[in-house]
Coordinates of N, CA and C in Angstrom, one line a residue:
M1 N 43.3 -48.1 -21.3 CA 44.4 -48.4 -20.8 C 45.6 -49.3 -21.8
P2 N 46.8 -48.6 -21.9 CA 47.8 -49.4 -22.8 C 47.9 -50.7 -22.3
G3 N 48.2 -51.7 -23.1 CA 48.6 -53.2 -22.7 C 49.7 -53.3 -22.0
N4 N 50.8 -52.4 -22.1 CA 52.0 -52.6 -21.5 C 51.9 -51.9 -20.1
V5 N 50.9 -51.5 -19.5 CA 50.9 -50.6 -18.1 C 50.1 -51.8 -17.3
N6 N 51.0 -52.5 -16.5 CA 50.3 -53.5 -15.4 C 51.3 -53.7 -14.4
P7 N 51.0 -54.3 -13.3 CA 51.7 -54.1 -12.2 C 52.9 -55.0 -12.2
K8 N 53.2 -55.6 -13.4 CA 54.5 -56.6 -13.3 C 55.4 -55.5 -14.1
N9 N 55.2 -54.4 -14.7 CA 56.2 -53.8 -15.4 C 55.7 -52.2 -15.3
F10 N 55.1 -51.8 -14.0 CA 54.9 -50.4 -13.8 C 54.8 -50.2 -12.3
G11 N 55.5 -49.4 -11.8 CA 55.6 -49.1 -10.4 C 56.9 -48.5 -9.8
K12 N 57.2 -48.4 -8.6 CA 58.3 -47.7 -8.0 C 59.5 -48.6 -8.4
L13 N 60.6 -47.9 -9.0 CA 61.9 -48.6 -9.2 C 62.7 -48.5 -8.1
F14 N 63.0 -47.2 -7.6 CA 63.9 -46.8 -6.6 C 63.7 -45.5 -6.1
T15 N 64.5 -45.3 -4.8 CA 64.3 -43.9 -4.4 C 65.9 -43.5 -4.2
I16 N 66.3 -42.2 -4.6 CA 67.5 -41.9 -4.3 C 67.5 -40.5 -3.5
P17 N 68.6 -40.4 -2.6 CA 68.5 -39.2 -1.7 C 69.1 -37.9 -2.7
V18 N 68.6 -36.9 -2.4 CA 68.9 -35.6 -3.2 C 68.9 -34.4 -2.0
D19 N 69.7 -33.3 -2.4 CA 70.0 -32.4 -1.4 C 69.0 -31.2 -1.2
G20 N 67.7 -31.4 -1.9 CA 66.8 -30.4 -1.9 C 65.4 -30.7 -2.5
K21 N 64.5 -29.9 -2.6 CA 63.3 -30.0 -3.0 C 63.3 -30.2 -4.5
I22 N 62.5 -31.0 -5.3 CA 62.5 -30.9 -6.6 C 61.3 -30.6 -7.1
D23 N 61.2 -29.4 -7.9 CA 59.9 -28.8 -8.3 C 59.4 -29.2 -9.6
T24 N 60.3 -29.8 -10.4 CA 60.0 -30.2 -11.8 C 60.2 -31.8 -11.9
E25 N 59.8 -32.2 -13.1 CA 59.7 -33.6 -13.4 C 61.2 -33.8 -13.9
P26 N 61.8 -35.0 -13.5 CA 63.1 -35.4 -14.0 C 63.1 -35.6 -15.4
L27 N 64.4 -35.3 -16.2 CA 64.7 -35.5 -17.5 C 65.1 -36.9 -18.0
Y28 N 64.3 -37.5 -18.8 CA 65.0 -38.7 -19.1 C 65.6 -38.6 -20.5
A29 N 66.7 -39.5 -20.6 CA 67.5 -39.6 -21.9 C 67.9 -40.9 -22.1
S30 N 67.6 -41.5 -23.1 CA 67.8 -42.9 -23.4 C 69.2 -43.5 -23.8
R31 N 69.9 -42.7 -24.4 CA 71.4 -43.2 -24.7 C 72.3 -41.9 -24.5
V32 N 72.8 -42.0 -23.3 CA 73.6 -40.9 -22.9 C 75.0 -41.7 -22.6
E33 N 76.1 -41.1 -23.4 CA 77.5 -41.9 -23.0 C 78.0 -41.0 -21.7
I34 N 78.3 -42.0 -20.9 CA 78.9 -41.5 -19.5 C 80.5 -41.9 -19.4
P35 N 81.4 -41.0 -19.3 CA 82.6 -41.6 -19.2 C 82.8 -42.5 -17.8
G36 N 83.4 -43.6 -18.2 CA 83.6 -44.6 -17.2 C 82.2 -45.6 -16.8
H37 N 81.3 -45.2 -17.5 CA 79.9 -45.9 -17.5 C 79.4 -46.5 -18.7
S38 N 79.9 -46.2 -19.8 CA 79.5 -46.5 -21.1 C 78.1 -45.8 -21.6
I39 N 77.3 -46.4 -22.3 CA 76.0 -45.7 -22.7 C 75.1 -46.0 -21.8
R40 N 74.1 -45.3 -21.2 CA 73.3 -45.5 -20.1 C 71.8 -44.8 -20.4
K41 N 70.8 -45.2 -19.8 CA 69.7 -44.6 -19.9 C 69.8 -43.7 -18.5
V42 N 69.4 -42.5 -18.8 CA 69.9 -41.5 -17.5 C 68.5 -40.6 -17.3
L43 N 68.5 -40.3 -15.9 CA 67.4 -39.2 -15.3 C 68.4 -38.2 -15.0
F44 N 68.1 -37.0 -15.2 CA 68.9 -35.7 -14.8 C 67.7 -35.1 -13.9
V45 N 68.1 -34.7 -12.6 CA 67.3 -34.3 -11.6 C 67.9 -32.9 -11.2
V46 N 67.3 -32.0 -11.0 CA 67.8 -30.5 -10.4 C 66.9 -30.3 -9.2
T47 N 67.6 -29.9 -8.1 CA 67.0 -29.4 -6.9 C 67.0 -27.9 -6.7
E48 N 66.2 -27.6 -5.6 CA 66.2 -26.1 -5.4 C 67.6 -25.5 -4.8
H49 N 68.4 -26.4 -4.5 CA 69.8 -26.1 -4.0 C 70.7 -25.9 -5.1
D50 N 70.1 -25.9 -6.4 CA 71.2 -25.7 -7.6 C 72.0 -26.8 -7.7
S51 N 71.5 -28.1 -7.3 CA 72.3 -29.3 -7.5 C 71.8 -30.1 -8.8
V52 N 72.7 -30.7 -9.5 CA 72.2 -31.4 -10.7 C 72.6 -32.8 -10.5
Y53 N 71.7 -33.8 -10.6 CA 72.1 -35.1 -10.5 C 72.0 -36.0 -11.8
A54 N 72.9 -36.9 -12.3 CA 72.7 -37.8 -13.2 C 72.4 -39.1 -12.7
V55 N 71.4 -39.9 -12.9 CA 71.4 -41.5 -12.3 C 70.9 -42.4 -13.4
N56 N 71.5 -43.6 -13.1 CA 71.1 -44.7 -14.1 C 69.6 -44.8 -13.9
A57 N 68.9 -44.6 -15.0 CA 67.5 -44.7 -14.9 C 66.8 -46.2 -14.6
K58 N 67.5 -47.1 -14.8 CA 67.1 -48.4 -14.4 C 67.6 -48.9 -12.9
T59 N 68.7 -48.4 -12.3 CA 69.3 -48.9 -11.1 C 68.9 -48.0 -10.0
G60 N 69.1 -46.5 -10.3 CA 69.2 -45.5 -9.3 C 70.6 -45.3 -9.0
E61 N 71.6 -45.9 -9.6 CA 72.9 -45.5 -9.2 C 73.2 -44.3 -9.8
R62 N 73.9 -43.5 -8.7 CA 74.3 -42.1 -9.0 C 75.6 -42.0 -10.0
L63 N 75.5 -41.4 -11.2 CA 76.4 -41.4 -12.0 C 77.3 -40.0 -11.8
W64 N 76.6 -39.1 -11.6 CA 77.4 -37.7 -11.1 C 76.6 -36.9 -10.5
H65 N 77.1 -35.9 -9.8 CA 76.4 -34.9 -9.2 C 77.1 -33.5 -8.9
V66 N 76.5 -32.4 -9.4 CA 77.5 -31.3 -9.3 C 76.5 -30.0 -8.4
E67 N 77.3 -29.3 -7.8 CA 76.6 -28.2 -7.0 C 76.9 -26.9 -7.9
L68 N 75.8 -26.2 -8.3 CA 76.1 -25.0 -9.0 C 76.0 -23.6 -8.2
L69 N 75.7 -23.7 -7.0 CA 76.0 -22.5 -6.1 C 77.3 -21.7 -6.2
A70 N 77.2 -20.5 -6.5 CA 78.6 -19.7 -6.3 C 79.1 -19.7 -4.9
A71 N 80.2 -19.3 -4.7 CA 80.9 -18.8 -3.4 C 79.9 -17.8 -2.8
G72 N 79.4 -18.0 -1.4 CA 78.5 -17.0 -0.8 C 77.1 -17.0 -1.1
E73 N 76.8 -17.8 -2.2 CA 75.2 -17.9 -2.4 C 74.7 -19.0 -1.5
T74 N 73.5 -18.8 -1.3 CA 72.7 -19.6 -0.3 C 71.4 -20.3 -1.1
P75 N 71.0 -21.5 -0.9 CA 69.9 -21.9 -1.7 C 68.5 -21.3 -1.1
A76 N 67.7 -21.4 -1.9 CA 66.2 -20.9 -1.4 C 65.7 -21.7 -0.3
D77 N 65.7 -23.0 -0.1 CA 65.4 -23.8 0.7 C 66.3 -24.2 1.9
C78 N 65.9 -24.7 3.0 CA 66.9 -25.1 4.1 C 67.8 -26.1 3.8
R79 N 69.0 -26.3 3.9 CA 69.7 -27.4 3.8 C 69.6 -28.3 4.8
S80 N 69.1 -28.3 5.7 CA 69.1 -29.3 6.9 C 68.0 -30.2 6.6
R81 N 67.0 -29.9 5.9 CA 65.9 -31.1 5.5 C 66.5 -32.0 4.5
K82 N 66.0 -33.2 4.5 CA 66.3 -34.2 3.6 C 65.5 -34.5 2.8
F83 N 65.6 -34.8 1.5 CA 64.6 -35.2 0.4 C 65.0 -36.2 -0.3
N84 N 64.0 -37.1 -1.0 CA 64.1 -38.3 -1.7 C 63.4 -38.1 -3.0
L85 N 63.9 -38.6 -4.1 CA 63.5 -38.7 -5.4 C 62.7 -40.1 -5.6
R86 N 61.4 -40.2 -5.8 CA 60.9 -41.5 -5.8 C 60.7 -41.6 -7.5
V87 N 61.3 -42.8 -8.0 CA 60.9 -43.0 -9.6 C 60.0 -44.1 -9.6
V88 N 58.8 -43.8 -10.5 CA 57.9 -44.9 -10.7 C 58.0 -45.2 -12.2

């Protein structure tokens, strides 16, 4: 086991609400310039509702969110369900 993995620096950091199921791993980028937020460590998350979220990887603060469904399109999953992303 690597020496830097221990209960003091490894564990759940935050949970954020998202609008659908997440079937893939979030994408992490360490130096992303976000207008109005300077350079951040960012997690990008995509849901089955064709939404993309960018969140601060250290705090869970939502930096932006965009829905990519075109007019008249419906997601593959039910919108009435609530989902959360847990980051460890």
